[in-house]
DNA sequence: GTCTATATGCGGATAGAC
DNA sequence: GTCTATCCGCATATAGAC
């Protein structure tokens, strides 16, 4: 057969994920994805209508990975311990897969979290904070926590601090947010 | 005269700043800057050795603007009030000039704040936090605050939250960080 | 000091052969 | 379903005329 089926959406997405992780968002081009699959760029259009669709799939995959990771590392029953496990896992992931993490977080996506994946991730975070503050729908608390975690991930990666690193700042922020939530409880 | 001097570094920088504000970082090209000055792109090389140099100037200008803005809006003597004024001014600037703010914050710049402008900005923030916690060199506190402010700016801009907005989350985070710092004092 | 012309490279996307 | 060929646009940067 001259042209057996060599592609499918999952394989294309996997290649795209690898490229983002290795080369950052700027490296994600249809040509690069195709090359990794030993295929030519136009073939990809049989599976994704355009580049934006592929980018959306990458973001959704990143959200899935984040949720899985947080779930896996959050095992404690005690709300505070569980919260700290979630926060730690969040930052660990941002360090381990920075390009993928920032690709998903920085992408100018109107309604980024109207996607099912984004909603699930948000709900998980909300549950951890809610268990802490005693308010199961503690939107404000979850926003504050998410802002801090993401901001910290950005600063940490920016290299703005010496080798000592901003680690002390992490404990400071988490303690502040936790003790306040406990006081609300 | 066939070719009187039409350019200077300040004018080029101003044009670059306008383009970033209007079109975002992706819109910043030498062609676009030159066009705004009614000049051709190669002429810019008489003033900036390459694009990276121009980008560095834009980042430094953004840091100067941030510091001026924070200074202008921070007038109170009371440390907590002063801190809240600084935080409010920070987020107001991020909302008013988002493209310029994020251009400076996101740019992968090793030693972004070894620049004089970055250092001055950091020192101002450190002083506001130090006045609050009673520790004039409260690096951890300043890191926590900066992380929260920047993270909040990102979330706010991402449109991840409904029209109600993440405002409540802002108060939550600031109150947590403030009351903790006061307790340390 | 500014210009034209050009080298060189990247990217997305489409038409049409096989 | 994949390919080749191509269109089109964008960019940084340089050489050399004026």
mmCIF file of C-alpha atoms (C1' of nucleotides) in Angstrom:
data_model
loop_
_atom_site.group_PDB
_atom_site.id
_atom_site.type_symbol
_atom_site.label_atom_id
_atom_site.label_comp_id
_atom_site.label_asym_id
_atom_site.label_seq_id
_atom_site.Cartn_x
_atom_site.Cartn_y
_atom_site.Cartn_z
ATOM 1 C CA UNK A 1 0.000 0.000 0.000
ATOM 2 C CA UNK A 2 1.388 3.358 -0.904
ATOM 3 C CA UNK A 3 -0.266 5.396 1.835
ATOM 4 C CA UNK A 4 -1.435 3.355 4.774
ATOM 5 C CA UNK A 5 -2.904 5.270 7.665
ATOM 6 C CA UNK A 6 -0.025 6.565 9.756
ATOM 7 C CA UNK A 7 -1.655 9.205 11.864
ATOM 8 C CA UNK A 8 -4.355 9.662 14.435
ATOM 9 C CA UNK A 9 -5.276 12.568 16.692
ATOM 10 C CA UNK A 10 -3.728 11.035 19.809
ATOM 11 C CA UNK A 11 -0.351 10.512 18.167
ATOM 12 C CA UNK A 12 -0.364 14.068 16.846
ATOM 13 C CA UNK A 13 -1.250 15.413 20.265
ATOM 14 C CA UNK A 14 1.526 13.391 21.890
ATOM 15 C CA UNK A 15 4.063 14.756 19.450
ATOM 16 C CA UNK A 16 2.832 18.283 20.105
ATOM 17 C CA UNK A 17 3.160 17.766 23.860
ATOM 18 C CA UNK A 18 6.711 16.553 23.489
ATOM 19 C CA UNK A 19 7.652 19.534 21.382
ATOM 20 C CA UNK A 20 6.156 22.008 23.821
ATOM 21 C CA UNK A 21 7.969 20.379 26.707
ATOM 22 C CA UNK A 22 11.272 20.330 24.892
ATOM 23 C CA UNK A 23 11.226 23.589 22.991
ATOM 24 C CA UNK A 24 8.569 25.720 24.585
ATOM 25 C CA UNK A 25 5.523 27.233 23.011
ATOM 26 C CA UNK A 26 7.516 29.010 20.322
ATOM 27 C CA UNK A 27 8.696 25.657 19.023
ATOM 28 C CA UNK A 28 5.222 24.360 18.407
ATOM 29 C CA UNK A 29 4.691 24.496 14.670
ATOM 30 C CA UNK A 30 2.800 22.169 12.413
ATOM 31 C CA UNK A 31 5.979 21.463 10.527
ATOM 32 C CA UNK A 32 7.773 20.424 13.706
ATOM 33 C CA UNK A 33 4.916 18.184 14.806
ATOM 34 C CA UNK A 34 4.761 16.560 11.402
ATOM 35 C CA UNK A 35 8.516 16.044 11.278
ATOM 36 C CA UNK A 36 8.447 14.246 14.602
ATOM 37 C CA UNK A 37 5.905 11.832 13.148
ATOM 38 C CA UNK A 38 7.862 11.406 9.894
ATOM 39 C CA UNK A 39 5.103 12.989 7.970
ATOM 40 C CA UNK A 40 4.563 16.229 6.091
ATOM 41 C CA UNK A 41 2.728 19.157 7.590
ATOM 42 C CA UNK A 42 -0.341 19.165 5.330
ATOM 43 C CA UNK A 43 -1.269 15.671 6.496
ATOM 44 C CA UNK A 44 -2.103 17.047 9.921
ATOM 45 C CA UNK A 45 -5.018 18.939 8.460
ATOM 46 C CA UNK A 46 -6.835 15.636 8.105
ATOM 47 C CA UNK A 47 -7.077 15.485 11.893
ATOM 48 C CA UNK A 48 -7.044 19.068 13.137
ATOM 49 C CA UNK A 49 -8.724 21.871 11.207
ATOM 50 C CA UNK A 50 -6.032 24.374 12.077
ATOM 51 C CA UNK A 51 -3.240 25.132 14.474
ATOM 52 C CA UNK A 52 -5.528 26.671 17.082
ATOM 53 C CA UNK A 53 -7.393 23.385 17.407
ATOM 54 C CA UNK A 54 -4.166 21.562 18.114
ATOM 55 C CA UNK A 55 -3.187 24.190 20.671
ATOM 56 C CA UNK A 56 -6.519 23.739 22.390
ATOM 57 C CA UNK A 57 -5.910 20.014 22.607
ATOM 58 C CA UNK A 58 -2.497 20.664 24.161
ATOM 59 C CA UNK A 59 -4.024 22.933 26.775
ATOM 60 C CA UNK A 60 -6.693 20.408 27.637
ATOM 61 C CA UNK A 61 -4.061 17.697 27.962
ATOM 62 C CA UNK A 62 -2.038 19.927 30.256
ATOM 63 C CA UNK A 63 -5.064 20.473 32.451
ATOM 64 C CA UNK A 64 -5.677 16.743 32.601
ATOM 65 C CA UNK A 65 -2.089 16.127 33.587
ATOM 66 C CA UNK A 66 -2.290 18.766 36.296
ATOM 67 C CA UNK A 67 -5.429 17.290 37.785
ATOM 68 C CA UNK A 68 -4.040 13.761 37.744
ATOM 69 C CA UNK A 69 -0.857 14.934 39.407
ATOM 70 C CA UNK A 70 -2.652 16.845 42.132
ATOM 71 C CA UNK A 71 -4.967 13.931 42.799
ATOM 72 C CA UNK A 72 -2.124 11.455 43.027
ATOM 73 C CA UNK A 73 -0.184 13.527 45.539
ATOM 74 C CA UNK A 74 -3.089 14.545 47.723
ATOM 75 C CA UNK A 75 -3.698 11.626 50.029
ATOM 76 C CA UNK A 76 -4.106 12.981 53.534
ATOM 77 C CA UNK A 77 -7.459 13.158 55.279
ATOM 78 C CA UNK A 78 -6.524 16.160 57.393
ATOM 79 C CA UNK A 79 -7.568 19.228 55.401
ATOM 80 C CA UNK A 80 -4.440 21.232 56.094
ATOM 81 C CA UNK A 81 -2.107 18.389 55.219
ATOM 82 C CA UNK A 82 -4.098 17.649 52.096
ATOM 83 C CA UNK A 83 -3.942 21.307 51.116
ATOM 84 C CA UNK A 84 -0.190 21.433 51.580
ATOM 85 C CA UNK A 85 0.209 18.273 49.511
ATOM 86 C CA UNK A 86 -1.812 19.815 46.717
ATOM 87 C CA UNK A 87 0.201 23.033 46.787
ATOM 88 C CA UNK A 88 3.459 21.138 46.772
ATOM 89 C CA UNK A 89 2.377 18.939 43.899
ATOM 90 C CA UNK A 90 1.228 21.977 41.938
ATOM 91 C CA UNK A 91 4.607 23.668 42.167
ATOM 92 C CA UNK A 92 6.486 20.466 41.559
ATOM 93 C CA UNK A 93 4.631 20.023 38.310
ATOM 94 C CA UNK A 94 5.299 23.620 37.293
ATOM 95 C CA UNK A 95 8.997 22.938 37.879
ATOM 96 C CA UNK A 96 9.067 19.573 36.182
ATOM 97 C CA UNK A 97 7.174 20.543 33.061
ATOM 98 C CA UNK A 98 7.518 24.307 32.954
ATOM 99 C CA UNK A 99 6.944 24.790 29.259
ATOM 100 C CA UNK A 100 3.756 22.753 29.247
ATOM 101 C CA UNK A 101 2.504 24.383 32.434
ATOM 102 C CA UNK A 102 3.094 27.915 31.212
ATOM 103 C CA UNK A 103 1.748 27.119 27.784
ATOM 104 C CA UNK A 104 -1.583 26.263 29.368
ATOM 105 C CA UNK A 105 -1.553 29.124 31.855
ATOM 106 C CA UNK A 106 -0.398 31.916 29.577
ATOM 107 C CA UNK A 107 -2.474 31.109 26.570
ATOM 108 C CA UNK A 108 -4.829 33.903 25.796
ATOM 109 C CA UNK A 109 -7.894 31.737 25.937
ATOM 110 C CA UNK A 110 -11.216 33.417 26.477
ATOM 111 C CA UNK A 111 -13.037 31.016 28.726
ATOM 112 C CA UNK A 112 -10.005 28.834 29.232
ATOM 113 C CA UNK A 113 -11.780 27.088 32.031
ATOM 114 C CA UNK A 114 -15.121 26.727 30.512
ATOM 115 C CA UNK A 115 -13.471 23.629 29.099
ATOM 116 C CA UNK A 116 -14.364 20.458 30.995
ATOM 117 C CA UNK A 117 -10.729 19.883 31.905
ATOM 118 C CA UNK A 118 -10.299 23.359 33.303
ATOM 119 C CA UNK A 119 -13.471 23.073 35.327
ATOM 120 C CA UNK A 120 -12.393 19.799 36.897
ATOM 121 C CA UNK A 121 -9.055 21.266 37.861
ATOM 122 C CA UNK A 122 -10.703 24.292 39.391
ATOM 123 C CA UNK A 123 -13.159 22.131 41.302
ATOM 124 C CA UNK A 124 -10.384 20.075 42.803
ATOM 125 C CA UNK A 125 -8.606 23.172 44.038
ATOM 126 C CA UNK A 126 -11.868 24.564 45.346
ATOM 127 C CA UNK A 127 -12.506 21.391 47.315
ATOM 128 C CA UNK A 128 -9.080 21.518 48.987
ATOM 129 C CA UNK A 129 -9.605 25.117 50.036
ATOM 130 C CA UNK A 130 -13.193 24.498 51.035
ATOM 131 C CA UNK A 131 -12.191 21.708 53.377
ATOM 132 C CA UNK A 132 -9.826 24.134 55.024
ATOM 133 C CA UNK A 133 -12.147 27.086 55.465
ATOM 134 C CA UNK A 134 -15.286 25.106 56.088
ATOM 135 C CA UNK A 135 -17.014 26.808 53.188
ATOM 136 C CA UNK A 136 -17.520 24.237 50.428
ATOM 137 C CA UNK A 137 -17.941 27.010 47.859
ATOM 138 C CA UNK A 138 -15.087 29.250 48.934
ATOM 139 C CA UNK A 139 -14.449 30.883 45.590
ATOM 140 C CA UNK A 140 -12.518 33.773 47.069
ATOM 141 C CA UNK A 141 -10.202 31.479 48.940
ATOM 142 C CA UNK A 142 -9.555 29.333 45.903
ATOM 143 C CA UNK A 143 -8.816 32.383 43.774
ATOM 144 C CA UNK A 144 -6.355 33.678 46.356
ATOM 145 C CA UNK A 145 -4.618 30.326 46.572
ATOM 146 C CA UNK A 146 -4.437 29.804 42.843
ATOM 147 C CA UNK A 147 -3.112 33.320 42.304
ATOM 148 C CA UNK A 148 -0.402 32.784 44.857
ATOM 149 C CA UNK A 149 0.642 29.396 43.523
ATOM 150 C CA UNK A 150 0.794 30.564 39.943
ATOM 151 C CA UNK A 151 2.537 33.808 40.806
ATOM 152 C CA UNK A 152 5.071 31.909 42.803
ATOM 153 C CA UNK A 153 5.675 29.520 39.929
ATOM 154 C CA UNK A 154 6.308 32.495 37.654
ATOM 155 C CA UNK A 155 8.730 34.212 40.002
ATOM 156 C CA UNK A 156 10.559 31.011 40.735
ATOM 157 C CA UNK A 157 11.064 30.324 37.069
ATOM 158 C CA UNK A 158 12.052 33.871 36.207
ATOM 159 C CA UNK A 159 15.300 33.536 38.060
ATOM 160 C CA UNK A 160 14.673 36.857 39.755
ATOM 161 C CA UNK A 161 16.055 35.574 43.021
ATOM 162 C CA UNK A 162 19.459 34.292 43.902
ATOM 163 C CA UNK A 163 20.342 30.684 44.441
ATOM 164 C CA UNK A 164 18.892 30.922 47.918
ATOM 165 C CA UNK A 165 15.712 31.057 45.941
ATOM 166 C CA UNK A 166 12.318 32.265 46.952
ATOM 167 C CA UNK A 167 11.591 29.169 49.019
ATOM 168 C CA UNK A 168 11.016 31.122 52.207
ATOM 169 C CA UNK A 169 8.417 33.149 50.373
ATOM 170 C CA UNK A 170 6.503 29.972 49.586
ATOM 171 C CA UNK A 171 6.146 29.016 53.222
ATOM 172 C CA UNK A 172 5.203 32.573 54.080
ATOM 173 C CA UNK A 173 2.377 32.713 51.585
ATOM 174 C CA UNK A 174 1.019 29.267 52.293
ATOM 175 C CA UNK A 175 1.061 29.816 56.052
ATOM 176 C CA UNK A 176 -0.723 33.130 55.658
ATOM 177 C CA UNK A 177 -3.448 31.653 53.474
ATOM 178 C CA UNK A 178 -3.872 28.566 55.628
ATOM 179 C CA UNK A 179 -4.044 30.277 58.985
ATOM 180 C CA UNK A 180 -6.548 32.746 57.635
ATOM 181 C CA UNK A 181 -8.748 30.003 56.238
ATOM 182 C CA UNK A 182 -8.584 28.133 59.517
ATOM 183 C CA UNK A 183 -9.590 31.277 61.344
ATOM 184 C CA UNK A 184 -12.604 31.602 59.109
ATOM 185 C CA UNK A 185 -13.573 28.082 59.974
ATOM 186 C CA UNK B 1 19.083 68.011 2.880
ATOM 187 C CA UNK B 2 18.218 64.602 1.539
ATOM 188 C CA UNK B 3 18.446 62.691 4.810
ATOM 189 C CA UNK B 4 18.290 64.872 7.898
ATOM 190 C CA UNK B 5 18.403 63.093 11.203
ATOM 191 C CA UNK B 6 14.932 61.827 11.966
ATOM 192 C CA UNK B 7 15.542 59.301 14.674
ATOM 193 C CA UNK B 8 16.912 58.998 18.161
ATOM 194 C CA UNK B 9 16.825 56.204 20.724
ATOM 195 C CA UNK B 10 14.105 57.816 22.831
ATOM 196 C CA UNK B 11 11.750 58.210 19.890
ATOM 197 C CA UNK B 12 12.321 54.601 18.863
ATOM 198 C CA UNK B 13 11.682 53.394 22.392
ATOM 199 C CA UNK B 14 8.475 55.434 22.594
ATOM 200 C CA UNK B 15 7.217 53.928 19.369
ATOM 201 C CA UNK B 16 8.059 50.452 20.624
ATOM 202 C CA UNK B 17 6.175 51.084 23.857
ATOM 203 C CA UNK B 18 3.106 52.231 21.964
ATOM 204 C CA UNK B 19 3.155 49.156 19.775
ATOM 205 C CA UNK B 20 3.472 46.788 22.721
ATOM 206 C CA UNK B 21 0.607 48.497 24.484
ATOM 207 C CA UNK B 22 -1.612 48.417 21.433
ATOM 208 C CA UNK B 23 -0.753 45.082 19.881
ATOM 209 C CA UNK B 24 0.978 43.072 22.548
ATOM 210 C CA UNK B 25 4.400 41.560 22.504
ATOM 211 C CA UNK B 26 3.762 39.641 19.311
ATOM 212 C CA UNK B 27 3.245 42.908 17.476
ATOM 213 C CA UNK B 28 6.646 44.265 18.356
ATOM 214 C CA UNK B 29 8.703 44.000 15.198
ATOM 215 C CA UNK B 30 11.356 46.300 13.847
ATOM 216 C CA UNK B 31 9.228 46.870 10.786
ATOM 217 C CA UNK B 32 6.287 47.983 12.890
ATOM 218 C CA UNK B 33 8.416 50.323 14.961
ATOM 219 C CA UNK B 34 9.993 51.815 11.877
ATOM 220 C CA UNK B 35 6.651 52.244 10.144
ATOM 221 C CA UNK B 36 5.307 54.179 13.099
ATOM 222 C CA UNK B 37 8.212 56.576 12.744
ATOM 223 C CA UNK B 38 7.810 56.823 8.955
ATOM 224 C CA UNK B 39 11.126 55.202 8.422
ATOM 225 C CA UNK B 40 12.403 51.900 7.126
ATOM 226 C CA UNK B 41 13.431 49.081 9.411
ATOM 227 C CA UNK B 42 17.168 49.037 8.652
ATOM 228 C CA UNK B 43 17.501 52.617 9.920
ATOM 229 C CA UNK B 44 16.829 51.420 13.444
ATOM 230 C CA UNK B 45 20.103 49.535 13.463
ATOM 231 C CA UNK B 46 21.871 52.872 13.731
ATOM 232 C CA UNK B 47 20.489 53.162 17.269
ATOM 233 C CA UNK B 48 19.948 49.632 18.563
ATOM 234 C CA UNK B 49 22.325 46.814 17.672
ATOM 235 C CA UNK B 50 19.528 44.268 17.411
ATOM 236 C CA UNK B 51 15.989 43.517 18.442
ATOM 237 C CA UNK B 52 16.956 42.140 21.823
ATOM 238 C CA UNK B 53 18.481 45.473 22.772
ATOM 239 C CA UNK B 54 15.249 47.241 21.953
ATOM 240 C CA UNK B 55 13.295 44.689 23.966
ATOM 241 C CA UNK B 56 15.563 45.253 26.919
ATOM 242 C CA UNK B 57 14.894 48.972 26.701
ATOM 243 C CA UNK B 58 11.153 48.311 26.667
ATOM 244 C CA UNK B 59 11.415 46.146 29.768
ATOM 245 C CA UNK B 60 13.464 48.751 31.598
ATOM 246 C CA UNK B 61 10.932 51.424 30.659
ATOM 247 C CA UNK B 62 8.126 49.238 31.948
ATOM 248 C CA UNK B 63 9.918 48.815 35.260
ATOM 249 C CA UNK B 64 10.434 52.559 35.513
ATOM 250 C CA UNK B 65 6.763 53.151 34.831
ATOM 251 C CA UNK B 66 5.762 50.615 37.463
ATOM 252 C CA UNK B 67 7.957 52.169 40.094
ATOM 253 C CA UNK B 68 6.746 55.700 39.322
ATOM 254 C CA UNK B 69 3.143 54.539 39.504
ATOM 255 C CA UNK B 70 3.579 52.750 42.801
ATOM 256 C CA UNK B 71 5.401 55.722 44.288
ATOM 257 C CA UNK B 72 2.754 58.173 43.155
ATOM 258 C CA UNK B 73 -0.099 56.180 44.666
ATOM 259 C CA UNK B 74 1.567 55.259 47.921
ATOM 260 C CA UNK B 75 1.149 58.279 50.140
ATOM 261 C CA UNK B 76 -0.010 57.067 53.536
ATOM 262 C CA UNK B 77 2.249 56.998 56.573
ATOM 263 C CA UNK B 78 0.467 54.076 58.174
ATOM 264 C CA UNK B 79 2.252 50.945 56.957
ATOM 265 C CA UNK B 80 -0.896 48.930 56.321
ATOM 266 C CA UNK B 81 -2.588 51.713 54.397
ATOM 267 C CA UNK B 82 0.564 52.346 52.427
ATOM 268 C CA UNK B 83 0.823 48.657 51.626
ATOM 269 C CA UNK B 84 -2.761 48.510 50.418
ATOM 270 C CA UNK B 85 -2.196 51.578 48.256
ATOM 271 C CA UNK B 86 0.821 49.954 46.678
ATOM 272 C CA UNK B 87 -1.037 46.731 46.001
ATOM 273 C CA UNK B 88 -3.969 48.580 44.501
ATOM 274 C CA UNK B 89 -1.721 50.684 42.284
ATOM 275 C CA UNK B 90 0.143 47.572 41.148
ATOM 276 C CA UNK B 91 -3.009 45.846 39.971
ATOM 277 C CA UNK B 92 -4.421 49.008 38.473
ATOM 278 C CA UNK B 93 -1.340 49.335 36.326
ATOM 279 C CA UNK B 94 -1.533 45.709 35.277
ATOM 280 C CA UNK B 95 -5.111 46.363 34.178
ATOM 281 C CA UNK B 96 -4.425 49.662 32.474
ATOM 282 C CA UNK B 97 -1.381 48.591 30.507
ATOM 283 C CA UNK B 98 -1.659 44.818 30.443
ATOM 284 C CA UNK B 99 0.455 44.204 27.373
ATOM 285 C CA UNK B 100 3.328 46.286 28.661
ATOM 286 C CA UNK B 101 3.091 44.811 32.140
ATOM 287 C CA UNK B 102 3.077 41.223 30.928
ATOM 288 C CA UNK B 103 5.766 41.899 28.392
ATOM 289 C CA UNK B 104 8.081 42.868 31.212
ATOM 290 C CA UNK B 105 6.979 40.103 33.565
ATOM 291 C CA UNK B 106 6.927 37.218 31.134
ATOM 292 C CA UNK B 107 10.096 37.951 29.278
ATOM 293 C CA UNK B 108 12.555 35.164 29.786
ATOM 294 C CA UNK B 109 15.282 37.394 31.047
ATOM 295 C CA UNK B 110 18.063 35.795 33.041
ATOM 296 C CA UNK B 111 18.756 38.318 35.744
ATOM 297 C CA UNK B 112 15.760 40.430 34.810
ATOM 298 C CA UNK B 113 16.119 42.275 38.059
ATOM 299 C CA UNK B 114 19.800 42.638 38.130
ATOM 300 C CA UNK B 115 18.931 45.652 36.010
ATOM 301 C CA UNK B 116 18.935 48.902 37.981
ATOM 302 C CA UNK B 117 15.272 49.468 37.207
ATOM 303 C CA UNK B 118 14.266 46.028 38.414
ATOM 304 C CA UNK B 119 16.244 46.421 41.601
ATOM 305 C CA UNK B 120 14.613 49.731 42.424
ATOM 306 C CA UNK B 121 11.174 48.259 41.902
ATOM 307 C CA UNK B 122 11.981 45.302 44.119
ATOM 308 C CA UNK B 123 13.383 47.555 46.819
ATOM 309 C CA UNK B 124 10.235 49.638 46.880
ATOM 310 C CA UNK B 125 8.082 46.565 47.348
ATOM 311 C CA UNK B 126 10.445 45.251 49.997
ATOM 312 C CA UNK B 127 10.184 48.507 51.915
ATOM 313 C CA UNK B 128 6.369 48.414 51.941
ATOM 314 C CA UNK B 129 6.369 44.861 53.259
ATOM 315 C CA UNK B 130 9.175 45.565 55.689
ATOM 316 C CA UNK B 131 7.279 48.450 57.240
ATOM 317 C CA UNK B 132 4.413 46.046 57.796
ATOM 318 C CA UNK B 133 6.280 43.145 59.325
ATOM 319 C CA UNK B 134 8.857 45.186 61.182
ATOM 320 C CA UNK B 135 11.644 43.388 59.376
ATOM 321 C CA UNK B 136 13.321 45.841 56.998
ATOM 322 C CA UNK B 137 14.803 42.984 55.002
ATOM 323 C CA UNK B 138 11.741 40.747 54.832
ATOM 324 C CA UNK B 139 12.602 38.990 51.612
ATOM 325 C CA UNK B 140 10.202 36.127 52.211
ATOM 326 C CA UNK B 141 7.323 38.472 52.801
ATOM 327 C CA UNK B 142 8.083 40.486 49.688
ATOM 328 C CA UNK B 143 8.318 37.333 47.585
ATOM 329 C CA UNK B 144 4.971 36.130 48.891
ATOM 330 C CA UNK B 145 3.338 39.466 48.197
ATOM 331 C CA UNK B 146 4.798 39.844 44.739
ATOM 332 C CA UNK B 147 3.821 36.289 43.823
ATOM 333 C CA UNK B 148 0.274 36.900 44.926
ATOM 334 C CA UNK B 149 -0.060 40.228 43.138
ATOM 335 C CA UNK B 150 1.352 38.923 39.900
ATOM 336 C CA UNK B 151 -0.618 35.693 40.045
ATOM 337 C CA UNK B 152 -3.761 37.641 40.660
ATOM 338 C CA UNK B 153 -3.029 39.920 37.716
ATOM 339 C CA UNK B 154 -2.645 36.846 35.524
ATOM 340 C CA UNK B 155 -5.855 35.210 36.652
ATOM 341 C CA UNK B 156 -7.794 38.426 36.377
ATOM 342 C CA UNK B 157 -6.616 38.965 32.837
ATOM 343 C CA UNK B 158 -7.191 35.375 31.793
ATOM 344 C CA UNK B 159 -10.913 35.775 32.030
ATOM 345 C CA UNK B 160 -11.121 32.554 33.961
ATOM 346 C CA UNK B 161 -13.775 33.971 36.245
ATOM 347 C CA UNK B 162 -17.213 35.285 35.491
ATOM 348 C CA UNK B 163 -18.146 38.918 35.478
ATOM 349 C CA UNK B 164 -18.377 38.782 39.243
ATOM 350 C CA UNK B 165 -14.659 38.586 38.857
ATOM 351 C CA UNK B 166 -12.068 37.405 41.277
ATOM 352 C CA UNK B 167 -12.295 40.594 43.347
ATOM 353 C CA UNK B 168 -13.186 38.782 46.533
ATOM 354 C CA UNK B 169 -10.081 36.696 46.090
ATOM 355 C CA UNK B 170 -7.981 39.835 46.077
ATOM 356 C CA UNK B 171 -9.231 40.939 49.464
ATOM 357 C CA UNK B 172 -8.780 37.411 50.780
ATOM 358 C CA UNK B 173 -5.171 37.211 49.772
ATOM 359 C CA UNK B 174 -4.215 40.697 50.867
ATOM 360 C CA UNK B 175 -5.886 40.291 54.249
ATOM 361 C CA UNK B 176 -4.137 36.989 54.806
ATOM 362 C CA UNK B 177 -0.713 38.400 53.955
ATOM 363 C CA UNK B 178 -1.252 41.580 55.948
ATOM 364 C CA UNK B 179 -2.559 40.006 59.121
ATOM 365 C CA UNK B 180 0.260 37.508 59.084
ATOM 366 C CA UNK B 181 2.864 40.226 58.678
ATOM 367 C CA UNK B 182 1.314 42.218 61.488
ATOM 368 C CA UNK B 183 1.394 39.155 63.696
ATOM 369 C CA UNK B 184 5.091 38.771 62.999
ATOM 370 C CA UNK B 185 5.621 42.346 64.067
ATOM 371 C "C1'" DG C 1 21.590 58.747 8.323
ATOM 372 C "C1'" DT C 2 18.424 56.746 5.454
ATOM 373 C "C1'" DC C 3 17.478 54.295 1.698
ATOM 374 C "C1'" DT C 4 16.669 50.068 -1.660
ATOM 375 C "C1'" DA C 5 17.568 45.504 -2.424
ATOM 376 C "C1'" DT C 6 18.399 41.241 -0.833
ATOM 377 C "C1'" DA C 7 19.762 37.018 1.804
ATOM 378 C "C1'" DT C 8 17.791 33.778 4.738
ATOM 379 C "C1'" DG C 9 14.705 31.838 7.511
ATOM 380 C "C1'" DC C 10 10.395 30.932 9.731
ATOM 381 C "C1'" DG C 11 5.397 30.093 9.786
ATOM 382 C "C1'" DG C 12 0.092 28.674 8.256
ATOM 383 C "C1'" DA C 13 -2.612 27.101 4.879
ATOM 384 C "C1'" DT C 14 -4.413 25.304 0.203
ATOM 385 C "C1'" DA C 15 -4.653 22.791 -4.473
ATOM 386 C "C1'" DG C 16 -4.286 18.947 -6.695
ATOM 387 C "C1'" DA C 17 -1.595 14.584 -7.990
ATOM 388 C "C1'" DC C 18 -1.247 9.873 -6.563
ATOM 389 C "C1'" DG D 1 -4.485 9.602 3.536
ATOM 390 C "C1'" DT D 2 -0.288 11.401 2.248
ATOM 391 C "C1'" DC D 3 2.260 13.632 -0.796
ATOM 392 C "C1'" DT D 4 4.596 17.633 -3.665
ATOM 393 C "C1'" DA D 5 4.387 22.158 -4.924
ATOM 394 C "C1'" DT D 6 3.205 26.504 -3.936
ATOM 395 C "C1'" DC D 7 1.158 30.906 -2.232
ATOM 396 C "C1'" DC D 8 1.490 34.177 1.071
ATOM 397 C "C1'" DG D 9 2.940 36.449 4.812
ATOM 398 C "C1'" DC D 10 5.921 37.450 8.564
ATOM 399 C "C1'" DA D 11 10.453 38.270 10.567
ATOM 400 C "C1'" DT D 12 15.890 39.674 11.535
ATOM 401 C "C1'" DA D 13 19.667 41.272 9.564
ATOM 402 C "C1'" DT D 14 23.279 42.933 6.103
ATOM 403 C "C1'" DA D 15 25.462 45.304 1.871
ATOM 404 C "C1'" DG D 16 26.009 49.022 -0.472
ATOM 405 C "C1'" DA D 17 24.060 53.150 -3.069
ATOM 406 C "C1'" DC D 18 22.937 57.937 -2.215
#
